[in-house]
Coordinates of C-alpha atoms (C1' of nucleotides) in Angstrom, one line a residue:
Chain A
M1255 CA 0.4 15.9 -1.2
S1256 CA -0.8 13.8 -4.1
D1257 CA 1.5 11.0 -3.2
Q1258 CA -0.2 8.5 -1.0
L1259 CA 0.7 7.7 2.5
T1260 CA 1.8 4.1 3.1
K1261 CA -1.0 2.2 5.0
R1262 CA -0.2 1.2 8.6
A1263 CA -1.3 -2.3 8.0
E1264 CA 1.0 -2.6 5.0
D1265 CA 4.2 -1.3 6.6
Y1266 CA 4.0 0.5 9.9
A1267 CA 7.6 1.7 9.9
Q1268 CA 7.2 3.1 6.4
W1269 CA 3.9 4.7 7.3
Y1270 CA 5.7 6.5 10.2
N1271 CA 8.5 7.7 8.0
D1272 CA 6.1 8.9 5.3
L1273 CA 4.0 10.7 7.8
V1274 CA 6.7 12.6 9.5
L1275 CA 8.1 13.8 6.1
K1276 CA 4.8 14.4 4.3
A1277 CA 3.0 16.1 7.3
D1278 CA 6.0 18.5 7.2
M1279 CA 7.2 17.9 10.7
A1280 CA 10.8 17.1 10.0
E1281 CA 13.3 16.1 7.3
H1282 CA 16.7 14.5 7.2
S1283 CA 19.6 16.8 7.2
D1284 CA 22.8 16.3 5.3
V1285 CA 24.4 15.2 8.5
R1286 CA 24.0 11.5 9.3
G1287 CA 21.4 10.9 12.0
C1288 CA 20.4 14.5 12.4
M1289 CA 17.1 16.1 11.4
V1290 CA 15.7 19.5 10.6
I1291 CA 12.6 20.0 12.7
K1292 CA 10.2 22.0 10.5
P1293 CA 7.8 24.6 11.7
H1294 CA 4.8 22.3 11.9
G1295 CA 6.8 19.8 14.0
Y1296 CA 8.5 22.5 16.1
A1297 CA 5.2 24.2 16.9
I1298 CA 4.0 21.0 18.5
W1299 CA 7.3 20.6 20.5
E1300 CA 6.9 24.2 21.7
K1301 CA 3.5 23.4 23.0
M1302 CA 4.9 20.4 24.8
Q1303 CA 7.7 22.5 26.2
R1304 CA 5.3 25.2 27.5
A1305 CA 3.1 22.7 29.2
L1306 CA 6.0 20.8 30.8
D1307 CA 7.9 23.9 31.8
G1308 CA 4.8 25.1 33.6
M1309 CA 4.5 21.8 35.5
F1310 CA 8.2 22.0 36.5
K1311 CA 7.8 25.5 37.8
D1312 CA 4.7 24.5 39.7
T1313 CA 6.7 21.8 41.4
G1314 CA 9.3 24.3 42.5
H1315 CA 11.9 24.0 39.8
V1316 CA 13.9 26.7 38.0
N1317 CA 15.6 26.7 34.7
A1318 CA 19.3 27.2 34.1
Y1319 CA 21.7 26.4 31.3
F1320 CA 25.0 24.4 31.4
P1321 CA 27.6 24.1 28.6
L1322 CA 27.3 22.0 25.5
F1323 CA 31.0 20.9 25.9
I1324 CA 32.2 18.7 28.7
P1325 CA 35.9 18.0 29.5
K1326 CA 36.6 14.5 28.6
S1327 CA 37.9 13.7 32.0
Y1328 CA 34.6 14.4 33.7
L1329 CA 32.9 11.5 32.1
A1330 CA 35.3 9.1 33.6
K1331 CA 34.6 10.1 37.2
E1332 CA 31.5 8.0 37.6
A1333 CA 32.4 4.4 36.5
S1334 CA 29.1 3.1 35.2
H1335 CA 28.2 6.4 33.6
V1336 CA 31.3 6.4 31.4
E1337 CA 30.6 2.8 30.5
G1338 CA 27.1 3.7 29.4
F1339 CA 28.0 6.7 27.3
A1340 CA 31.6 6.4 26.1
K1341 CA 30.6 4.5 23.0
E1342 CA 28.5 7.2 21.6
C1343 CA 30.2 10.5 22.3
A1344 CA 31.2 13.1 19.7
V1345 CA 34.6 14.5 20.6
V1346 CA 36.0 18.0 19.9
T1347 CA 39.8 17.8 19.4
H1348 CA 40.6 21.1 17.7
Y1349 CA 39.5 24.7 18.0
R1350 CA 40.5 26.2 14.6
L1351 CA 40.5 25.6 10.9
K1352 CA 42.7 27.1 8.3
S1353 CA 42.2 27.6 4.6
D1354 CA 43.8 25.2 2.3
P1355 CA 44.2 25.6 -1.4
E1356 CA 43.4 22.0 -2.2
H1357 CA 40.6 21.2 0.3
G1358 CA 39.2 24.6 0.9
V1359 CA 39.5 24.3 4.6
V1360 CA 41.4 21.9 6.9
V1361 CA 41.8 21.4 10.7
D1362 CA 44.7 23.4 11.9
P1363 CA 47.0 20.9 13.5
E1364 CA 48.5 23.7 15.6
A1365 CA 45.1 24.2 17.2
K1366 CA 44.9 20.9 19.2
L1367 CA 43.0 21.1 22.5
E1368 CA 45.0 20.4 25.6
E1369 CA 42.1 18.4 26.9
E1370 CA 39.6 17.1 24.4
L1371 CA 35.9 18.1 24.9
I1372 CA 32.9 15.8 24.5
V1373 CA 29.6 17.1 23.2
R1374 CA 27.2 16.3 26.1
P1375 CA 25.3 13.1 25.7
T1376 CA 23.6 14.1 29.0
S1377 CA 24.8 16.7 31.6
E1378 CA 25.2 14.9 34.9
T1379 CA 28.9 15.3 35.0
I1380 CA 29.2 18.9 34.3
I1381 CA 26.3 19.8 36.4
W1382 CA 27.5 17.9 39.4
N1383 CA 31.0 19.4 39.0
T1384 CA 29.3 22.8 39.1
Y1385 CA 27.0 21.9 42.0
R1386 CA 30.1 21.2 44.1
G1387 CA 30.6 24.9 44.3
W1388 CA 27.0 25.7 45.0
I1389 CA 26.2 23.4 47.8
K1390 CA 27.8 23.8 51.2
S1391 CA 25.0 23.5 53.8
Y1392 CA 21.7 21.9 54.2
R1393 CA 20.4 25.4 53.8
D1394 CA 21.4 25.2 50.1
L1395 CA 19.1 22.2 49.6
P1396 CA 17.1 21.1 47.9
L1397 CA 18.5 22.4 44.6
L1398 CA 15.9 22.0 41.9
I1399 CA 17.1 22.8 38.5
N1400 CA 16.0 22.0 35.0
Q1401 CA 17.6 22.8 31.6
W1402 CA 16.2 22.7 28.1
A1403 CA 19.0 21.7 25.8
N1404 CA 20.2 19.7 22.9
V1405 CA 22.3 16.6 23.4
V1406 CA 24.3 14.3 21.1
R1407 CA 24.5 10.5 21.2
W1408 CA 26.2 9.0 18.2
E1409 CA 23.7 6.3 17.4
M1410 CA 24.3 3.5 14.9
R1411 CA 20.8 3.6 13.6
T1412 CA 18.5 6.6 13.7
R1413 CA 14.8 7.4 13.0
L1414 CA 13.2 10.8 12.8
F1415 CA 12.2 11.9 16.3
L1416 CA 12.5 8.4 17.8
R1417 CA 16.2 8.2 17.8
T1418 CA 18.4 10.9 16.3
A1419 CA 22.1 11.7 16.8
E1420 CA 21.2 15.1 18.1
F1421 CA 17.9 15.6 20.0
L1422 CA 16.2 18.2 22.1
W1423 CA 15.1 17.5 25.6
Q1424 CA 14.9 18.8 29.1
E1425 CA 17.0 17.4 31.9
G1426 CA 16.2 18.0 35.5
H1427 CA 19.0 17.7 38.0
T1428 CA 18.2 18.0 41.7
A1429 CA 20.2 17.7 44.9
H1430 CA 18.7 16.7 48.3
A1431 CA 19.7 16.4 51.9
T1432 CA 18.2 12.9 52.4
K1433 CA 17.6 9.8 50.4
E1434 CA 13.9 9.9 51.2
E1435 CA 13.6 13.4 49.7
A1436 CA 15.5 12.4 46.6
V1437 CA 13.3 9.3 46.1
E1438 CA 10.2 11.4 46.6
E1439 CA 11.4 13.9 44.0
T1440 CA 12.1 11.0 41.5
L1441 CA 8.6 9.8 41.9
R1442 CA 7.1 13.2 41.9
M1443 CA 8.6 13.9 38.5
L1444 CA 7.6 10.5 37.2
D1445 CA 4.0 11.6 38.1
V1446 CA 4.5 14.9 36.3
Y1447 CA 5.5 13.0 33.2
A1448 CA 2.6 10.5 33.5
T1449 CA 0.1 13.4 34.0
F1450 CA 1.6 15.2 31.0
A1451 CA 1.4 12.2 28.8
E1452 CA -2.2 11.4 29.7
E1453 CA -3.6 14.9 29.9
W1454 CA -1.7 16.6 27.0
L1455 CA -0.6 13.8 24.6
A1456 CA -3.8 11.8 25.4
M1457 CA -1.4 8.9 25.7
P1458 CA -2.0 6.3 28.5
V1459 CA 1.2 5.3 30.2
I1460 CA 2.3 2.7 32.7
K1461 CA 4.6 3.9 35.4
G1462 CA 7.3 1.4 36.5
V1463 CA 10.8 0.7 37.6
K1464 CA 13.5 -0.5 35.1
T1465 CA 15.3 -3.7 35.8
A1466 CA 19.1 -3.5 36.5
S1467 CA 20.0 -4.1 32.9
E1468 CA 17.8 -1.3 31.6
R1469 CA 18.8 1.2 34.3
F1470 CA 20.4 4.5 33.4
A1471 CA 24.2 4.5 33.6
G1472 CA 25.0 5.8 37.1
A1473 CA 21.5 5.5 38.6
E1474 CA 20.4 3.5 41.6
D1475 CA 16.9 3.2 40.2
T1476 CA 15.4 4.2 36.9
Y1477 CA 11.7 4.8 36.7
C1478 CA 9.9 5.2 33.5
I1479 CA 6.6 5.7 31.7
E1480 CA 5.9 3.2 29.0
A1481 CA 3.4 3.6 26.3
M1482 CA 2.1 1.3 23.7
M1483 CA 2.2 2.3 20.0
Q1484 CA -0.4 1.2 17.5
D1485 CA 1.8 -1.6 16.2
G1486 CA 1.9 -3.1 19.7
K1487 CA 5.5 -2.1 20.4
A1488 CA 6.5 -0.4 23.6
L1489 CA 8.0 3.1 23.7
Q1490 CA 9.7 4.5 26.7
A1491 CA 8.3 8.1 26.9
G1492 CA 10.1 9.5 29.9
T1493 CA 12.5 8.5 32.6
S1494 CA 13.2 9.7 36.1
H1495 CA 16.3 8.5 38.0
F1496 CA 17.2 8.2 41.6
L1497 CA 21.0 8.6 41.5
G1498 CA 21.7 7.9 45.1
Q1499 CA 25.0 9.5 46.1
N1500 CA 26.9 8.2 43.0
F1501 CA 27.5 11.6 41.4
A1502 CA 27.9 13.4 44.7
K1503 CA 30.7 11.0 45.5
A1504 CA 32.2 11.1 42.0
F1505 CA 32.3 14.9 42.1
D1506 CA 32.8 15.3 45.8
V1507 CA 29.6 17.3 46.5
V1508 CA 29.2 17.4 50.3
F1509 CA 27.0 19.6 52.6
T1510 CA 27.1 20.2 56.3
N1511 CA 23.9 18.9 57.9
K1512 CA 22.1 20.3 60.9
E1513 CA 24.3 18.2 63.2
N1514 CA 27.4 19.9 61.7
R1515 CA 28.4 16.7 60.0
Q1516 CA 29.6 16.4 56.3
E1517 CA 27.4 14.3 54.1
H1518 CA 27.2 13.6 50.4
V1519 CA 24.1 14.9 48.8
W1520 CA 21.4 12.7 47.2
A1521 CA 20.5 13.2 43.6
T1522 CA 17.9 12.8 40.9
S1523 CA 17.7 13.4 37.2
W1524 CA 14.8 13.2 34.8
G1525 CA 14.1 13.9 31.2
V1526 CA 11.8 13.7 28.2
S1527 CA 12.9 14.4 24.7
T1528 CA 11.7 15.1 21.1
R1529 CA 11.1 11.4 21.1
L1530 CA 7.7 12.4 22.5
M1531 CA 6.9 13.6 19.1
G1532 CA 7.3 10.1 17.8
A1533 CA 5.1 8.8 20.6
L1534 CA 2.4 11.3 19.8
I1535 CA 2.4 10.4 16.1
M1536 CA 2.4 6.7 16.7
T1537 CA -0.3 6.8 19.3
H1538 CA -3.0 8.7 17.4
S1539 CA -2.4 9.1 13.7
D1540 CA -4.1 7.1 11.0
D1541 CA -3.9 6.3 7.3
N1542 CA -5.2 9.7 6.4
G1543 CA -2.3 11.4 8.2
L1544 CA -1.5 13.1 11.4
V1545 CA -4.0 13.2 14.3
L1546 CA -3.2 15.7 17.0
P1547 CA -4.8 16.0 20.4
P1548 CA -6.3 19.5 20.6
K1549 CA -4.2 20.5 23.6
L1550 CA -1.0 20.1 21.6
A1551 CA -2.2 21.2 18.1
P1552 CA -0.5 24.4 17.0
V1553 CA -3.8 25.4 15.5
Q1554 CA -6.9 23.9 16.8
V1555 CA -9.5 25.1 14.4
A1556 CA -9.1 25.9 10.7
I1557 CA -11.9 27.8 9.0
V1558 CA -12.2 27.5 5.3
P1559 CA -14.4 29.9 3.3
I1560 CA -16.0 28.7 0.1
A1561 CA -16.5 31.5 -2.3
K1562 CA -17.2 31.9 -6.0
N1563 CA -15.9 35.5 -6.1
E1564 CA -14.3 38.3 -4.2
E1565 CA -17.7 39.8 -3.2
Q1566 CA -18.8 36.5 -1.7
L1567 CA -15.5 36.1 0.0
N1568 CA -15.9 39.5 1.6
A1569 CA -19.4 38.6 2.8
L1570 CA -17.9 35.4 4.3
R1571 CA -15.2 37.4 6.0
A1572 CA -17.9 39.4 7.8
Y1573 CA -19.9 36.3 8.6
V1574 CA -16.9 34.6 10.1
Q1575 CA -15.5 37.5 12.1
P1576 CA -17.8 37.1 15.2
M1577 CA -16.9 33.4 15.3
L1578 CA -13.2 34.1 15.2
D1579 CA -13.6 36.7 18.0
G1580 CA -15.7 34.2 20.0
L1581 CA -13.2 31.3 19.6
R1582 CA -10.2 33.5 20.4
A1583 CA -11.9 34.9 23.5
K1584 CA -12.0 31.3 24.7
G1585 CA -8.3 30.9 24.1
I1586 CA -8.9 28.6 21.1
T1587 CA -6.3 29.0 18.3
V1588 CA -8.0 29.5 15.0
K1589 CA -6.7 30.0 11.4
F1590 CA -9.1 31.6 9.0
D1591 CA -7.7 30.5 5.6
D1592 CA -9.0 33.0 3.1
D1593 CA -6.1 32.4 0.8
D1594 CA -7.7 32.4 -2.7
K1595 CA -4.7 30.8 -4.4
K1596 CA -5.7 27.4 -3.0
K1597 CA -9.0 25.6 -3.5
P1598 CA -11.2 24.5 -0.6
G1599 CA -10.8 20.8 -1.4
W1600 CA -7.0 21.2 -1.3
K1601 CA -7.3 22.9 2.0
F1602 CA -9.5 20.2 3.5
A1603 CA -7.0 17.6 2.5
E1604 CA -4.1 19.6 3.8
Y1605 CA -5.6 20.3 7.2
E1606 CA -6.7 16.7 7.5
F1607 CA -3.2 15.4 6.7
K1608 CA -1.6 17.8 9.1
G1609 CA -3.9 16.8 11.9
Y1610 CA -5.8 20.0 12.7
P1611 CA -8.4 18.8 15.2
V1612 CA -11.4 20.7 13.9
R1613 CA -12.2 22.2 10.5
I1614 CA -15.0 24.5 9.8
A1615 CA -16.2 25.2 6.3
V1616 CA -18.5 28.1 5.5
G1617 CA -20.0 29.0 2.2
P1618 CA -23.0 30.9 0.7
R1619 CA -25.4 28.2 1.8
D1620 CA -24.3 28.6 5.4
M1621 CA -24.7 32.3 5.2
E1622 CA -28.3 31.8 4.1
N1623 CA -29.1 29.3 6.7
G1624 CA -27.0 30.7 9.6
T1625 CA -24.9 27.5 9.8
V1626 CA -21.4 26.1 9.5
E1627 CA -20.0 22.7 8.6
V1628 CA -17.9 21.3 11.3
A1629 CA -15.5 18.3 10.7
R1630 CA -13.6 16.6 13.4
R1631 CA -10.2 15.0 12.6
D1632 CA -10.3 12.1 15.0
T1633 CA -13.5 10.5 13.6
L1634 CA -13.6 12.3 10.3
E1635 CA -17.3 13.1 11.0
K1636 CA -18.9 16.1 9.5
Q1637 CA -21.9 17.9 10.9
V1638 CA -23.8 21.0 9.9
M1639 CA -24.4 23.2 13.0
Q1640 CA -26.2 26.4 13.7
A1641 CA -23.6 29.2 14.0
T1642 CA -25.0 30.5 17.2
D1643 CA -22.8 29.8 20.2
I1644 CA -20.3 28.2 17.8
A1645 CA -17.4 29.0 20.1
E1646 CA -18.9 27.1 22.9
K1647 CA -19.8 24.2 20.7
V1648 CA -16.3 24.0 19.4
E1649 CA -14.8 24.3 22.9
H1650 CA -16.8 21.2 23.9
L1651 CA -15.9 19.4 20.7
L1652 CA -12.2 20.0 21.3
Q1653 CA -12.6 18.5 24.7
A1654 CA -14.5 15.6 23.3
I1655 CA -11.7 14.9 20.8
Q1656 CA -9.1 15.1 23.5
D1657 CA -11.0 12.6 25.6
N1658 CA -11.8 10.3 22.6
L1659 CA -8.2 10.1 21.6
Y1660 CA -7.2 9.1 25.1
Q1661 CA -10.0 6.5 25.4
K1662 CA -9.2 5.0 22.0
A1663 CA -5.5 4.7 22.9
L1664 CA -6.4 3.2 26.3
A1665 CA -8.8 0.7 24.7
M1666 CA -6.1 -0.4 22.3
R1667 CA -3.6 -0.8 25.1
E1668 CA -6.0 -2.9 27.1
R1669 CA -6.9 -5.0 24.1
Y1670 CA -3.2 -5.8 23.6
T1671 CA -2.2 -6.4 27.2
R1672 CA -2.5 -9.9 28.6
A1673 CA -1.1 -12.2 31.2
V1674 CA 0.5 -15.5 30.4
D1675 CA 1.9 -18.1 32.8
T1676 CA 4.1 -20.4 30.7
Y1677 CA 7.0 -19.6 28.4
D1678 CA 5.4 -21.4 25.5
E1679 CA 2.3 -19.2 25.8
F1680 CA 4.6 -16.2 26.1
K1681 CA 6.4 -17.0 22.8
V1682 CA 3.1 -17.1 21.0
A1683 CA 1.8 -14.0 22.7
I1684 CA 4.9 -11.9 22.0
E1685 CA 4.6 -12.6 18.3
E1686 CA 1.1 -11.1 18.4
G1687 CA 2.5 -7.9 19.9
G1688 CA 1.5 -5.8 22.8
F1689 CA 2.3 -5.9 26.5
I1690 CA 2.7 -9.3 28.1
L1691 CA 2.3 -9.6 31.9
A1692 CA 4.4 -12.5 33.2
H1693 CA 6.2 -13.7 36.2
W1694 CA 10.0 -13.3 36.3
D1695 CA 12.5 -14.6 38.8
G1696 CA 14.3 -11.3 39.1
T1697 CA 17.6 -12.5 37.6
A1698 CA 19.5 -10.8 34.7
E1699 CA 20.2 -14.3 33.3
T1700 CA 16.5 -15.0 32.7
E1701 CA 15.9 -11.6 31.4
A1702 CA 18.8 -11.9 28.9
R1703 CA 17.6 -15.3 27.9
V1704 CA 14.1 -14.1 27.1
K1705 CA 15.6 -11.2 25.1
E1706 CA 17.8 -13.5 23.2
E1707 CA 15.1 -16.0 22.4
T1708 CA 12.1 -13.7 21.7
K1709 CA 13.5 -10.1 21.3
A1710 CA 11.3 -9.0 24.1
T1711 CA 12.6 -7.0 27.0
I1712 CA 11.2 -6.2 30.4
R1713 CA 9.8 -2.8 29.9
C1714 CA 9.2 -2.2 33.5
I1715 CA 8.1 -3.6 36.8
P1716 CA 4.8 -1.7 37.2
L1717 CA 4.3 0.5 40.3
Q1718 CA 0.6 -0.1 40.3
G1719 CA -1.5 -3.1 39.7
D1720 CA -1.5 -6.8 40.6
T1721 CA 1.2 -7.7 43.1
T1722 CA 0.3 -11.3 43.5
P1723 CA 3.4 -13.5 43.8
G1724 CA 3.9 -16.5 41.4
A1725 CA 6.4 -18.6 39.6
C1726 CA 8.8 -17.4 36.9
M1727 CA 7.4 -18.5 33.5
V1728 CA 10.9 -19.5 32.4
T1729 CA 12.6 -21.0 35.5
G1730 CA 9.7 -21.7 37.8
R1731 CA 11.5 -19.9 40.6
P1732 CA 9.5 -17.5 42.9
S1733 CA 8.4 -14.2 41.5
K1734 CA 7.1 -11.2 43.6
Q1735 CA 4.8 -9.8 40.9
R1736 CA 4.2 -9.8 37.2
V1737 CA 6.4 -7.6 35.0
I1738 CA 5.7 -6.1 31.6
F1739 CA 7.4 -7.7 28.6
A1740 CA 7.3 -6.3 25.1
R1741 CA 9.2 -5.6 22.0
A1742 CA 10.3 -2.0 22.1
Y1743 CA 11.4 1.0 20.2
Chain B
rC1079 C1' 29.4 -1.8 12.0
rG1080 C1' 27.5 -6.6 9.2
rG1081 C1' 23.5 -8.5 5.4
rG1082 C1' 20.0 -6.7 1.7
rG1083 C1' 17.9 -2.6 -1.2
rU1084 C1' 17.6 2.3 -3.4
rG1085 C1' 19.9 7.0 -5.4
rU1086 C1' 17.7 10.3 -12.6
rA1087 C1' 13.9 18.1 -11.9
rG1088 C1' 10.8 20.0 -5.5
rC1089 C1' 8.1 14.9 -5.0
rG1090 C1' 7.0 10.0 -7.3
rC1091 C1' 9.1 7.2 -11.2
rA1092 C1' 10.7 5.2 -16.5
rG1093 C1' 15.3 4.8 -19.3
rC1094 C1' 20.4 1.2 -17.5
rC1095 C1' 20.3 -5.5 -18.8
rC1096 C1' 22.2 -4.7 -24.7
rG1097 C1' 26.9 2.6 -24.1
rG1098 C1' 25.5 6.5 -29.4
rU1099 C1' 22.4 13.5 -31.4
rU1100 C1' 18.5 17.6 -27.6
rA1101 C1' 17.4 12.3 -20.9
rG1102 C1' 11.5 11.3 -20.7
rC1103 C1' 6.6 10.8 -17.9
rG1104 C1' 2.9 12.1 -13.7
rC1105 C1' 2.4 15.6 -9.8
rA1106 C1' 4.2 20.3 -8.2
rC1107 C1' 6.0 25.3 -10.2
rC1108 C1' 5.3 30.0 -13.7
rU1109 C1' 1.8 32.8 -17.4
rG1110 C1' -3.3 33.5 -19.4
rG1111 C1' -8.3 32.1 -19.1
rU1112 C1' -12.4 29.4 -17.1
rU1113 C1' -13.3 27.5 -12.0
rU1114 C1' -14.1 27.1 -6.3
rG1115 C1' -19.2 22.6 -0.6
rG1116 C1' -13.2 16.9 -0.6
rG1117 C1' -6.6 17.6 -3.5
rA1118 C1' -10.2 21.7 -10.7
rC1119 C1' -9.8 22.2 -16.3
rC1120 C1' -7.7 24.0 -21.0
rA1121 C1' -3.5 26.3 -23.5
rG1122 C1' 1.4 27.8 -23.2
rG1123 C1' 6.2 27.8 -20.4
rG1124 C1' 10.5 27.2 -17.0
rG1125 C1' 13.4 23.8 -14.3
rG1126 C1' 18.6 18.3 -14.7
rU1127 C1' 26.5 18.5 -11.9
rC1128 C1' 21.5 11.5 -14.0
rG1129 C1' 24.3 10.7 -5.5
rU1130 C1' 30.1 11.8 -5.6
rG1131 C1' 34.8 10.5 -7.4
rU1132 C1' 38.1 7.7 -10.4
rG1133 C1' 38.6 4.5 -14.4
rU1134 C1' 37.2 1.8 -19.3
rU1135 C1' 35.8 3.9 -24.2
rC1136 C1' 36.0 7.9 -30.0
rG1137 C1' 31.6 8.4 -26.8
rA1138 C1' 29.0 6.8 -20.0
rA1139 C1' 22.5 8.0 -16.7
rU1140 C1' 23.9 3.2 -19.0
rC1141 C1' 30.0 -0.7 -18.0
rA1142 C1' 34.0 -1.3 -13.6
rC1143 C1' 35.9 0.1 -8.8
rA1144 C1' 35.7 3.2 -4.6
rC1145 C1' 33.1 6.5 -1.6
rC1146 C1' 28.6 9.0 0.3
rA1147 C1' 23.5 9.3 1.7
rC1148 C1' 18.9 7.1 2.7
rC1149 C1' 15.5 2.7 3.6
rC1150 C1' 14.8 -2.4 5.6
rC1151 C1' 16.8 -6.5 8.8
rG1152 C1' 20.5 -7.3 12.9
rA1153 C1' 24.0 -5.6 17.1
rC1154 C1' 23.6 -0.6 20.4
rC1155 C1' 20.3 2.9 22.5
rA1156 C1' 15.8 7.8 25.0

RNA sequence: CGGGGUGUAGCGCAGCCCGGUUAGCGCACCUGGUUUGGGACCAGGGGGUCGUGUGUUCGAAUCACACCACCCCGACCA
């Protein structure tokens, strides 16, 4: 870890790449665009999964699993869906290899598939094809299913966690008897995502609706949570789609209602991915490395003993044991690092770089005085504390860190969010970064023009906030409310 | 996929322009000893298809061509 991390101010993109690699979260694989998620990164993802999964269960959803492979023909059944995904699908054409003296192994031309399979870029088609058999009556509804899976989108340009060819995610797919119910579900899951982002990732988000041009392929409406990264760029952290009856019609999913009439069902889908790892990193981390909110840190507290010899180390083990018991009794995850092959200074640097929220150092001086040295990662402050009630003190400290990270991120977002009224002002503001609130006439033409001229896109039409009408900053035509423009990941 | 850059030990780099014995350096690693409150020190040691392939040459890390991977900028996207 002797190599330095690039400073954020110097090169933000490089800082991010360095950090992901050096904090041991992930590395590039030999396959273009794919990554290996390493234990330190995967442990964070597992904590995200556990929290989200609980929230899904609490809102009545159950998990299931659908196949990785989708018959090519399914994709074509929903017109805008195929248009959105066709360009980035991996296709399976054969099912067998054979050994070859020259090339080791080759595709067996005899083993060509009758119908080619695509590797799922998302699962709407295969799920709705399956739902057709499950849904007959209003009594079968609502159907509230989630799956945890990997998907593949053959992206041109990839970045660790933020955009990889294969990524991990969850995708919820629900079916409802009425439009109102489906819309309600769409918004409920958007709220779940927003709550998760704010309470677990300590990342403030703005809930909004996407414009038509940013909408999911096959959706009637796409809702999103948008977060601001430390470089002022926007990152879409989660989406929830109201799919109308598009997929029900494409896959002929009908149910008999209470009046004994046949109707197409109403659908939603919603997802968050390992992209959240990127969001987490870019929201809180600093030039000293990763900073993790305590609720998602795989290990919340690292305890480092400082001993000159084995005898002293044993004394420290005894000194620390009641603290370990006390912390664990409160459900706090602790690592007591008594590995004598590494020096304390090395451990301090390591835990700091990897984002452990709290580090406790204990040495002979502490044993004499009945104290410990507590360091917090978010502020880098160190404090000597009495060891009595240390579990309680640490519990409060972890909460304080969680709160502080959220408040810091929120303050940053507010500092870099501003309203402008003219296109000239806008062009200046967008160069400075952040979220720009401006009036827009609601047309795709204006949106495209702004994107073309400034590289900024409409991140969303916020669901909450100021709804005062005005005049479009570009055309002067009437606007119902300000929308959020930003450059985005 | 277009423009630019990089590829030499696990990591970071020098050597390449101007071809010539055994390819260096720092960190990391191994052994022994001294150390241990912010990435220890001394001594010894191990580790290389020089991204891959083809070509030029008596001889290629070095020259030429092709390919691959990664990074940055664009187009596309969660």
